[in-house]
Structures are given as C-alpha cells and as structure tokens.
Tab-separated table of C-alpha atoms in Angstrom:
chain	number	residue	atom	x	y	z
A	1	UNK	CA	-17.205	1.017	2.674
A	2	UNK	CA	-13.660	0.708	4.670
A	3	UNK	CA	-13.164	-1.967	7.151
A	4	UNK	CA	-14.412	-0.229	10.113
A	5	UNK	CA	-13.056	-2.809	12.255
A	6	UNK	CA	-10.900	-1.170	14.942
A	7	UNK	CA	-13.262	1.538	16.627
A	8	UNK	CA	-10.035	2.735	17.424
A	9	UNK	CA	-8.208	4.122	14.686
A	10	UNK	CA	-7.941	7.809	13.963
A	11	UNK	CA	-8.596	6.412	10.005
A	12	UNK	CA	-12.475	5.668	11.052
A	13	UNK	CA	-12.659	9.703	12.690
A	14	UNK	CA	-11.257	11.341	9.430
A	15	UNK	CA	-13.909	9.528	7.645
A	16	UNK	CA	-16.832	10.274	9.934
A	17	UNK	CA	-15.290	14.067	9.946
A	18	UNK	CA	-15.039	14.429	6.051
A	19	UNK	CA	-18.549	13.124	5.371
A	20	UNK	CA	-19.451	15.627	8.270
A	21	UNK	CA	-17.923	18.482	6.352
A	22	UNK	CA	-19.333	17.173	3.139
C-alpha cells in the first residue's frame, strides 16, 4: 500500500474514491 502518512493529501482521497468506484 502507499504511504498514507499525511491524512491530508488529496493523493490518499483519489485512492479511497477509485477503490470506491471499483
């Protein structure tokens, strides 16, 4: 998995969105 580090980056939202669509 990514470095879901930074709660705050738009990176970790695309993510959550595409497995969402998925």
């Amino acid at each position: 998995m990514e470095r879901f580090e930074d709660p705050g980056k738009p990176y970790v939202e695309l993510v959550s969105t595409s497995l969402s669509k998925k």
